[in-house]
């Protein structure tokens, strides 16, 4: 063994030491088990109550988590209101007059801080857990949410405009957008399946129902009755026939050329994602399994951990 061996061990030890210092603190599902065991049950009942009052809220809360994660990671930057120092992401194209559920997040935060006796649960973790609890409340699968995210002290409307995928994107642009966030084509199709619940505004699907050809004509006509060529921008249409139920109808709709948004229908339009859409349309278990994996993957995007960021006292403003 001699000096060679001991040098080798010293090297290995040094490399390991480097690795452990360089790695960010990992998220883990047991983060609150000791510091506040009531945290997760509290989030769950507030979400269930909100969804009972308005079924659509489940989709809105899921979307908040998605729109948060796609802008500099899952750090609750989407929740910060405009101020002299914050250019709020709430005013970004994808969020203005459209992102909703902020009051529910405020209510969860108030209840959780009360249950824990102090503000230990971050707004970023609240968004991740509320997204999961919303899916469950609408009949979808459950999963274990890794925890320990901390909240950002900044927001970026510009980054939100650049990073949140637009409903007008074609398939190659969607694939690139997701790839830039470390997500692959399967993640794109599975996460687009979040549109199995919820509604969209007329302004986001008007071009599709009046100008596109890969659309079922009766479906287009039916939508036109509530989404005129001009005006009615905020009129709502369901993203699939059962907007308050987590099922596979979103995918069957795409197969039948009844995708509501352009970015929905491009997933089934003779491209690389057709096979996956078809298989999800026939198999709820396969879709649910992939959806869960992709949600966890998305929730792990660039979190602030350890000493980075903060745990906000009020989700709408920096401490």
mmCIF file of C-alpha atoms in Angstrom:
data_model
loop_
_atom_site.group_PDB
_atom_site.id
_atom_site.type_symbol
_atom_site.label_atom_id
_atom_site.label_comp_id
_atom_site.label_asym_id
_atom_site.label_seq_id
_atom_site.Cartn_x
_atom_site.Cartn_y
_atom_site.Cartn_z
ATOM 1 C CA UNK A 1 0.000 0.000 0.000
ATOM 2 C CA UNK A 2 2.682 2.513 1.093
ATOM 3 C CA UNK A 3 2.603 6.211 0.352
ATOM 4 C CA UNK A 4 0.878 5.582 -2.954
ATOM 5 C CA UNK A 5 -2.149 4.125 -1.203
ATOM 6 C CA UNK A 6 -2.431 6.805 1.410
ATOM 7 C CA UNK A 7 -2.022 9.513 -1.246
ATOM 8 C CA UNK A 8 -4.827 7.840 -3.207
ATOM 9 C CA UNK A 9 -7.108 7.839 -0.159
ATOM 10 C CA UNK A 10 -6.244 11.461 0.605
ATOM 11 C CA UNK A 11 -7.124 12.329 -2.998
ATOM 12 C CA UNK A 12 -10.435 10.454 -2.826
ATOM 13 C CA UNK A 13 -11.243 12.099 0.483
ATOM 14 C CA UNK A 14 -10.341 15.545 -0.872
ATOM 15 C CA UNK A 15 -12.504 14.971 -3.976
ATOM 16 C CA UNK A 16 -15.445 13.871 -1.822
ATOM 17 C CA UNK A 17 -15.010 16.903 0.423
ATOM 18 C CA UNK A 18 -15.060 19.131 -2.662
ATOM 19 C CA UNK A 19 -18.166 17.390 -3.964
ATOM 20 C CA UNK A 20 -20.076 17.822 -0.718
ATOM 21 C CA UNK A 21 -19.233 21.515 -0.436
ATOM 22 C CA UNK A 22 -20.078 22.193 -4.088
ATOM 23 C CA UNK A 23 -23.419 20.399 -4.087
ATOM 24 C CA UNK A 24 -26.437 22.490 -3.098
ATOM 25 C CA UNK A 25 -28.468 21.214 -0.172
ATOM 26 C CA UNK A 26 -30.834 18.612 -1.563
ATOM 27 C CA UNK A 27 -34.597 18.882 -1.272
ATOM 28 C CA UNK A 28 -36.136 16.093 0.762
ATOM 29 C CA UNK A 29 -39.727 15.081 1.525
ATOM 30 C CA UNK A 30 -39.179 15.005 5.305
ATOM 31 C CA UNK A 31 -37.980 18.584 5.590
ATOM 32 C CA UNK A 32 -40.871 19.702 7.830
ATOM 33 C CA UNK A 33 -41.387 16.445 9.758
ATOM 34 C CA UNK A 34 -39.525 17.724 12.819
ATOM 35 C CA UNK A 35 -39.834 21.505 12.565
ATOM 36 C CA UNK A 36 -43.542 21.497 11.767
ATOM 37 C CA UNK A 37 -45.367 18.181 11.363
ATOM 38 C CA UNK A 38 -48.658 20.071 10.878
ATOM 39 C CA UNK A 39 -47.401 21.904 7.777
ATOM 40 C CA UNK A 40 -48.478 19.474 5.062
ATOM 41 C CA UNK A 41 -51.892 18.548 6.541
ATOM 42 C CA UNK A 42 -52.647 22.273 6.891
ATOM 43 C CA UNK A 43 -51.810 23.018 3.258
ATOM 44 C CA UNK A 44 -53.955 20.060 2.225
ATOM 45 C CA UNK A 45 -57.120 21.150 4.002
ATOM 46 C CA UNK A 46 -56.909 24.741 2.796
ATOM 47 C CA UNK A 47 -56.432 23.553 -0.802
ATOM 48 C CA UNK A 48 -59.305 21.079 -0.488
ATOM 49 C CA UNK A 49 -61.528 23.813 0.888
ATOM 50 C CA UNK A 50 -60.584 26.249 -1.903
ATOM 51 C CA UNK A 51 -61.189 23.623 -4.598
ATOM 52 C CA UNK A 52 -64.527 22.711 -3.024
ATOM 53 C CA UNK A 53 -65.566 26.376 -3.269
ATOM 54 C CA UNK A 54 -64.365 26.654 -6.871
ATOM 55 C CA UNK A 55 -63.259 23.579 -8.829
ATOM 56 C CA UNK A 56 -61.285 25.704 -11.276
ATOM 57 C CA UNK A 57 -58.959 26.814 -8.467
ATOM 58 C CA UNK A 58 -57.190 23.429 -8.568
ATOM 59 C CA UNK A 59 -55.973 24.116 -12.104
ATOM 60 C CA UNK A 60 -55.069 27.697 -11.184
ATOM 61 C CA UNK A 61 -52.842 26.550 -8.307
ATOM 62 C CA UNK A 62 -51.155 23.907 -10.478
ATOM 63 C CA UNK A 63 -50.433 26.597 -13.081
ATOM 64 C CA UNK A 64 -48.933 28.962 -10.479
ATOM 65 C CA UNK A 65 -46.316 26.343 -9.561
ATOM 66 C CA UNK A 66 -45.497 25.776 -13.263
ATOM 67 C CA UNK A 67 -45.214 29.495 -14.019
ATOM 68 C CA UNK A 68 -43.056 29.908 -10.910
ATOM 69 C CA UNK A 69 -40.615 27.104 -11.753
ATOM 70 C CA UNK A 70 -40.095 28.180 -15.365
ATOM 71 C CA UNK A 71 -38.732 31.568 -14.254
ATOM 72 C CA UNK A 72 -35.372 31.165 -12.490
ATOM 73 C CA UNK A 73 -36.481 27.984 -10.710
ATOM 74 C CA UNK A 74 -39.147 27.122 -8.127
ATOM 75 C CA UNK A 75 -38.559 30.062 -5.784
ATOM 76 C CA UNK A 76 -41.986 31.733 -5.384
ATOM 77 C CA UNK A 77 -40.808 34.723 -7.443
ATOM 78 C CA UNK A 78 -44.238 34.716 -9.146
ATOM 79 C CA UNK A 79 -45.888 35.705 -5.859
ATOM 80 C CA UNK A 80 -44.014 39.000 -5.377
ATOM 81 C CA UNK A 81 -46.110 42.114 -5.970
ATOM 82 C CA UNK A 82 -44.835 45.121 -7.870
ATOM 83 C CA UNK A 83 -42.742 47.545 -5.799
ATOM 84 C CA UNK A 84 -39.965 50.082 -6.293
ATOM 85 C CA UNK A 85 -37.481 47.190 -6.440
ATOM 86 C CA UNK A 86 -39.646 44.352 -7.845
ATOM 87 C CA UNK A 87 -40.743 44.205 -11.486
ATOM 88 C CA UNK A 88 -43.540 41.768 -10.760
ATOM 89 C CA UNK A 89 -43.890 38.587 -12.816
ATOM 90 C CA UNK A 90 -47.634 38.987 -12.296
ATOM 91 C CA UNK A 91 -47.485 41.586 -15.088
ATOM 92 C CA UNK A 92 -45.786 39.253 -17.580
ATOM 93 C CA UNK A 93 -47.738 38.361 -20.739
ATOM 94 C CA UNK A 94 -48.567 34.834 -19.562
ATOM 95 C CA UNK A 95 -49.712 36.010 -16.114
ATOM 96 C CA UNK A 96 -51.377 39.415 -16.420
ATOM 97 C CA UNK A 97 -55.131 39.156 -15.767
ATOM 98 C CA UNK A 98 -54.720 35.412 -16.023
ATOM 99 C CA UNK A 99 -52.579 33.927 -13.236
ATOM 100 C CA UNK A 100 -54.839 33.518 -10.213
ATOM 101 C CA UNK A 101 -55.079 31.846 -6.814
ATOM 102 C CA UNK A 102 -52.824 34.338 -5.014
ATOM 103 C CA UNK A 103 -55.411 34.827 -2.251
ATOM 104 C CA UNK A 104 -55.505 31.073 -1.654
ATOM 105 C CA UNK A 105 -51.706 31.053 -1.274
ATOM 106 C CA UNK A 106 -52.006 33.936 1.226
ATOM 107 C CA UNK A 107 -54.571 31.952 3.171
ATOM 108 C CA UNK A 108 -52.412 28.812 3.182
ATOM 109 C CA UNK A 109 -49.428 30.859 4.375
ATOM 110 C CA UNK A 110 -51.448 32.402 7.222
ATOM 111 C CA UNK A 111 -52.842 29.023 8.333
ATOM 112 C CA UNK A 112 -49.502 27.235 8.058
ATOM 113 C CA UNK A 113 -47.640 29.907 10.042
ATOM 114 C CA UNK A 114 -50.365 29.701 12.684
ATOM 115 C CA UNK A 115 -50.160 25.887 12.842
ATOM 116 C CA UNK A 116 -46.353 25.936 12.997
ATOM 117 C CA UNK A 117 -46.208 28.767 15.521
ATOM 118 C CA UNK A 118 -43.707 30.646 13.354
ATOM 119 C CA UNK A 119 -42.919 31.213 9.665
ATOM 120 C CA UNK A 120 -40.867 28.129 8.822
ATOM 121 C CA UNK A 121 -42.639 27.010 5.638
ATOM 122 C CA UNK A 122 -41.505 28.788 2.476
ATOM 123 C CA UNK A 123 -43.902 30.159 -0.119
ATOM 124 C CA UNK A 124 -42.037 28.119 -2.767
ATOM 125 C CA UNK A 125 -42.776 24.880 -0.900
ATOM 126 C CA UNK A 126 -46.395 25.983 -0.443
ATOM 127 C CA UNK A 127 -46.720 26.332 -4.244
ATOM 128 C CA UNK A 128 -45.217 22.872 -4.846
ATOM 129 C CA UNK A 129 -47.414 21.151 -2.261
ATOM 130 C CA UNK A 130 -50.576 23.068 -3.259
ATOM 131 C CA UNK A 131 -50.055 21.934 -6.871
ATOM 132 C CA UNK A 132 -49.926 18.299 -5.753
ATOM 133 C CA UNK A 133 -52.910 18.668 -3.405
ATOM 134 C CA UNK A 134 -54.914 20.348 -6.187
ATOM 135 C CA UNK A 135 -54.321 17.457 -8.578
ATOM 136 C CA UNK A 136 -55.384 15.013 -5.844
ATOM 137 C CA UNK A 137 -58.495 17.071 -5.025
ATOM 138 C CA UNK A 138 -59.570 16.755 -8.681
ATOM 139 C CA UNK A 139 -59.185 12.985 -8.736
ATOM 140 C CA UNK A 140 -55.588 12.793 -9.938
ATOM 141 C CA UNK A 141 -52.595 10.830 -8.646
ATOM 142 C CA UNK A 142 -50.667 11.725 -5.514
ATOM 143 C CA UNK A 143 -46.902 11.914 -5.134
ATOM 144 C CA UNK A 144 -44.256 12.729 -2.545
ATOM 145 C CA UNK A 145 -43.077 16.330 -2.866
ATOM 146 C CA UNK A 146 -39.393 16.965 -2.095
ATOM 147 C CA UNK A 147 -39.197 20.015 0.210
ATOM 148 C CA UNK A 148 -36.791 22.623 1.535
ATOM 149 C CA UNK A 149 -37.049 25.280 -1.173
ATOM 150 C CA UNK A 150 -36.465 28.844 -0.033
ATOM 151 C CA UNK A 151 -37.993 32.028 -1.392
ATOM 152 C CA UNK A 152 -36.357 34.443 -3.803
ATOM 153 C CA UNK A 153 -35.656 38.065 -2.971
ATOM 154 C CA UNK A 154 -36.099 39.082 -6.613
ATOM 155 C CA UNK A 155 -38.494 38.631 -9.516
ATOM 156 C CA UNK A 156 -38.158 39.187 -13.244
ATOM 157 C CA UNK A 157 -40.991 40.132 -15.557
ATOM 158 C CA UNK A 158 -38.525 40.024 -18.477
ATOM 159 C CA UNK A 159 -37.439 36.468 -17.619
ATOM 160 C CA UNK A 160 -41.101 35.477 -17.259
ATOM 161 C CA UNK A 161 -41.844 36.831 -20.745
ATOM 162 C CA UNK A 162 -38.885 34.916 -22.159
ATOM 163 C CA UNK A 163 -39.339 31.628 -20.303
ATOM 164 C CA UNK A 164 -43.007 30.790 -19.808
ATOM 165 C CA UNK A 165 -44.039 28.931 -22.972
ATOM 166 C CA UNK A 166 -46.615 30.788 -25.036
ATOM 167 C CA UNK A 167 -49.845 29.052 -26.144
ATOM 168 C CA UNK A 168 -48.967 30.083 -29.717
ATOM 169 C CA UNK A 169 -45.710 28.100 -29.937
ATOM 170 C CA UNK A 170 -45.113 25.351 -32.486
ATOM 171 C CA UNK A 171 -43.788 21.953 -31.440
ATOM 172 C CA UNK A 172 -40.053 22.570 -32.101
ATOM 173 C CA UNK A 173 -40.183 25.791 -30.045
ATOM 174 C CA UNK A 174 -41.982 24.000 -27.188
ATOM 175 C CA UNK A 175 -39.410 21.194 -27.216
ATOM 176 C CA UNK A 176 -36.587 23.766 -27.115
ATOM 177 C CA UNK A 177 -38.264 25.748 -24.331
ATOM 178 C CA UNK A 178 -38.613 22.653 -22.145
ATOM 179 C CA UNK A 179 -35.093 21.474 -23.000
ATOM 180 C CA UNK A 180 -33.746 24.843 -21.792
ATOM 181 C CA UNK A 181 -35.311 23.997 -18.432
ATOM 182 C CA UNK A 182 -33.799 20.511 -18.303
ATOM 183 C CA UNK A 183 -37.049 18.843 -19.355
ATOM 184 C CA UNK A 184 -37.368 16.413 -22.254
ATOM 185 C CA UNK A 185 -40.082 15.733 -24.828
ATOM 186 C CA UNK A 186 -41.842 13.224 -22.593
ATOM 187 C CA UNK A 187 -41.932 15.852 -19.819
ATOM 188 C CA UNK A 188 -43.424 18.304 -22.324
ATOM 189 C CA UNK A 189 -46.291 15.978 -23.231
ATOM 190 C CA UNK A 190 -46.897 14.816 -19.655
ATOM 191 C CA UNK A 191 -46.872 18.349 -18.203
ATOM 192 C CA UNK A 192 -49.047 19.693 -21.033
ATOM 193 C CA UNK A 193 -51.424 17.075 -19.672
ATOM 194 C CA UNK A 194 -51.940 19.529 -16.799
ATOM 195 C CA UNK A 195 -54.489 20.942 -19.265
ATOM 196 C CA UNK A 196 -56.643 17.931 -18.411
ATOM 197 C CA UNK A 197 -58.030 20.397 -15.834
ATOM 198 C CA UNK A 198 -58.874 24.071 -16.082
ATOM 199 C CA UNK A 199 -59.893 26.743 -18.559
ATOM 200 C CA UNK A 200 -58.304 29.165 -21.011
ATOM 201 C CA UNK A 201 -59.278 32.674 -22.093
ATOM 202 C CA UNK A 202 -60.605 33.450 -25.567
ATOM 203 C CA UNK A 203 -57.615 35.704 -26.360
ATOM 204 C CA UNK A 204 -55.372 32.626 -26.146
ATOM 205 C CA UNK A 205 -57.369 30.420 -28.557
ATOM 206 C CA UNK A 206 -59.109 32.887 -30.909
ATOM 207 C CA UNK A 207 -56.557 32.477 -33.742
ATOM 208 C CA UNK A 208 -56.867 28.714 -33.502
ATOM 209 C CA UNK A 209 -60.658 28.559 -33.794
ATOM 210 C CA UNK A 210 -60.887 31.067 -36.668
ATOM 211 C CA UNK A 211 -57.714 30.463 -38.706
ATOM 212 C CA UNK A 212 -56.475 26.918 -38.208
ATOM 213 C CA UNK A 213 -57.414 23.899 -40.291
ATOM 214 C CA UNK A 214 -56.341 21.025 -38.023
ATOM 215 C CA UNK A 215 -59.426 21.554 -35.893
ATOM 216 C CA UNK A 216 -62.731 19.717 -35.754
ATOM 217 C CA UNK A 217 -65.194 22.109 -37.520
ATOM 218 C CA UNK A 218 -68.099 21.516 -35.109
ATOM 219 C CA UNK A 219 -65.732 22.072 -32.166
ATOM 220 C CA UNK A 220 -64.488 25.326 -33.706
ATOM 221 C CA UNK A 221 -68.042 26.574 -34.307
ATOM 222 C CA UNK A 222 -69.095 25.759 -30.772
ATOM 223 C CA UNK A 223 -66.142 27.759 -29.394
ATOM 224 C CA UNK A 224 -66.776 30.690 -31.732
ATOM 225 C CA UNK A 225 -70.184 31.198 -30.135
ATOM 226 C CA UNK A 226 -68.465 32.273 -26.911
ATOM 227 C CA UNK A 227 -65.268 33.746 -28.384
ATOM 228 C CA UNK A 228 -66.054 36.399 -31.011
ATOM 229 C CA UNK A 229 -63.465 37.686 -33.509
ATOM 230 C CA UNK A 230 -63.252 40.898 -31.510
ATOM 231 C CA UNK A 231 -64.015 41.416 -27.837
ATOM 232 C CA UNK A 232 -64.725 38.783 -25.221
ATOM 233 C CA UNK A 233 -60.999 38.332 -24.569
ATOM 234 C CA UNK A 234 -61.490 36.925 -21.082
ATOM 235 C CA UNK A 235 -64.376 34.579 -21.959
ATOM 236 C CA UNK A 236 -63.478 31.106 -20.773
ATOM 237 C CA UNK A 237 -63.543 27.715 -22.451
ATOM 238 C CA UNK A 238 -62.602 24.402 -20.786
ATOM 239 C CA UNK A 239 -59.228 22.936 -21.828
ATOM 240 C CA UNK A 240 -60.907 19.542 -22.093
ATOM 241 C CA UNK A 241 -64.528 18.290 -21.749
ATOM 242 C CA UNK A 242 -64.111 17.544 -18.012
ATOM 243 C CA UNK A 243 -62.206 20.573 -16.649
ATOM 244 C CA UNK A 244 -62.651 19.579 -12.992
ATOM 245 C CA UNK A 245 -61.585 15.957 -13.395
ATOM 246 C CA UNK A 246 -58.124 14.498 -13.823
ATOM 247 C CA UNK A 247 -58.583 11.986 -16.659
ATOM 248 C CA UNK A 248 -57.276 11.352 -20.198
ATOM 249 C CA UNK A 249 -59.861 13.389 -22.137
ATOM 250 C CA UNK A 250 -57.313 16.109 -22.887
ATOM 251 C CA UNK A 251 -55.361 13.575 -24.945
ATOM 252 C CA UNK A 252 -58.400 11.974 -26.629
ATOM 253 C CA UNK A 253 -59.381 15.506 -27.628
ATOM 254 C CA UNK A 254 -56.015 16.077 -29.306
ATOM 255 C CA UNK A 255 -56.390 12.820 -31.257
ATOM 256 C CA UNK A 256 -59.790 14.123 -32.430
ATOM 257 C CA UNK A 257 -58.415 17.564 -33.406
ATOM 258 C CA UNK A 258 -60.172 19.217 -30.485
ATOM 259 C CA UNK A 259 -57.177 20.757 -28.741
ATOM 260 C CA UNK A 260 -58.151 24.192 -27.416
ATOM 261 C CA UNK A 261 -54.794 25.952 -27.687
ATOM 262 C CA UNK A 262 -52.420 25.917 -30.643
ATOM 263 C CA UNK A 263 -49.711 24.640 -28.243
ATOM 264 C CA UNK A 264 -52.021 21.746 -27.293
ATOM 265 C CA UNK A 265 -52.851 20.585 -30.817
ATOM 266 C CA UNK A 266 -49.237 20.719 -32.066
ATOM 267 C CA UNK A 267 -48.572 17.791 -29.731
ATOM 268 C CA UNK A 268 -50.730 15.665 -32.054
ATOM 269 C CA UNK A 269 -50.181 16.951 -35.565
ATOM 270 C CA UNK A 270 -47.923 14.491 -37.358
ATOM 271 C CA UNK A 271 -44.878 15.197 -35.173
ATOM 272 C CA UNK A 272 -42.600 13.300 -32.786
ATOM 273 C CA UNK A 273 -45.055 13.503 -29.877
ATOM 274 C CA UNK A 274 -48.022 11.854 -31.636
ATOM 275 C CA UNK A 275 -47.265 8.373 -30.253
ATOM 276 C CA UNK A 276 -47.099 9.538 -26.669
ATOM 277 C CA UNK A 277 -50.354 11.520 -26.958
ATOM 278 C CA UNK A 278 -52.060 8.464 -28.431
ATOM 279 C CA UNK A 279 -50.811 6.153 -25.672
ATOM 280 C CA UNK A 280 -51.789 8.588 -22.902
ATOM 281 C CA UNK A 281 -55.252 8.923 -24.458
ATOM 282 C CA UNK A 282 -55.731 5.183 -23.973
ATOM 283 C CA UNK A 283 -53.961 4.675 -20.655
ATOM 284 C CA UNK A 284 -54.632 6.820 -17.579
ATOM 285 C CA UNK A 285 -52.096 4.875 -15.541
ATOM 286 C CA UNK A 286 -49.267 5.559 -17.999
ATOM 287 C CA UNK A 287 -50.162 9.260 -18.166
ATOM 288 C CA UNK A 288 -50.500 9.606 -14.378
ATOM 289 C CA UNK A 289 -47.158 7.900 -13.770
ATOM 290 C CA UNK A 290 -45.301 10.105 -16.243
ATOM 291 C CA UNK A 291 -47.123 13.229 -15.040
ATOM 292 C CA UNK A 292 -45.979 12.549 -11.469
ATOM 293 C CA UNK A 293 -42.337 11.966 -12.520
ATOM 294 C CA UNK A 294 -42.317 15.148 -14.585
ATOM 295 C CA UNK A 295 -43.928 17.188 -11.796
ATOM 296 C CA UNK A 296 -41.206 16.101 -9.364
ATOM 297 C CA UNK A 297 -38.548 16.874 -11.978
ATOM 298 C CA UNK A 298 -40.048 20.321 -12.592
ATOM 299 C CA UNK A 299 -40.346 20.978 -8.853
ATOM 300 C CA UNK A 300 -36.612 20.316 -8.493
ATOM 301 C CA UNK A 301 -35.649 23.042 -10.953
ATOM 302 C CA UNK A 302 -32.972 25.353 -9.488
ATOM 303 C CA UNK A 303 -34.378 25.649 -5.960
ATOM 304 C CA UNK A 304 -32.802 28.021 -3.450
ATOM 305 C CA UNK A 305 -31.669 25.931 -0.477
ATOM 306 C CA UNK A 306 -29.594 26.159 2.688
ATOM 307 C CA UNK A 307 -28.635 29.768 3.334
ATOM 308 C CA UNK A 308 -29.741 31.026 -0.076
ATOM 309 C CA UNK A 309 -32.936 33.052 -0.337
ATOM 310 C CA UNK A 310 -35.235 33.432 2.656
ATOM 311 C CA UNK A 311 -38.505 32.208 4.110
ATOM 312 C CA UNK A 312 -40.867 35.079 3.421
ATOM 313 C CA UNK A 313 -43.175 36.326 6.168
ATOM 314 C CA UNK A 314 -45.615 37.504 3.504
ATOM 315 C CA UNK A 315 -45.546 35.658 0.176
ATOM 316 C CA UNK A 316 -46.205 38.940 -1.687
ATOM 317 C CA UNK A 317 -43.130 40.770 -0.468
ATOM 318 C CA UNK A 318 -39.489 40.340 0.396
ATOM 319 C CA UNK A 319 -38.698 40.375 4.143
#
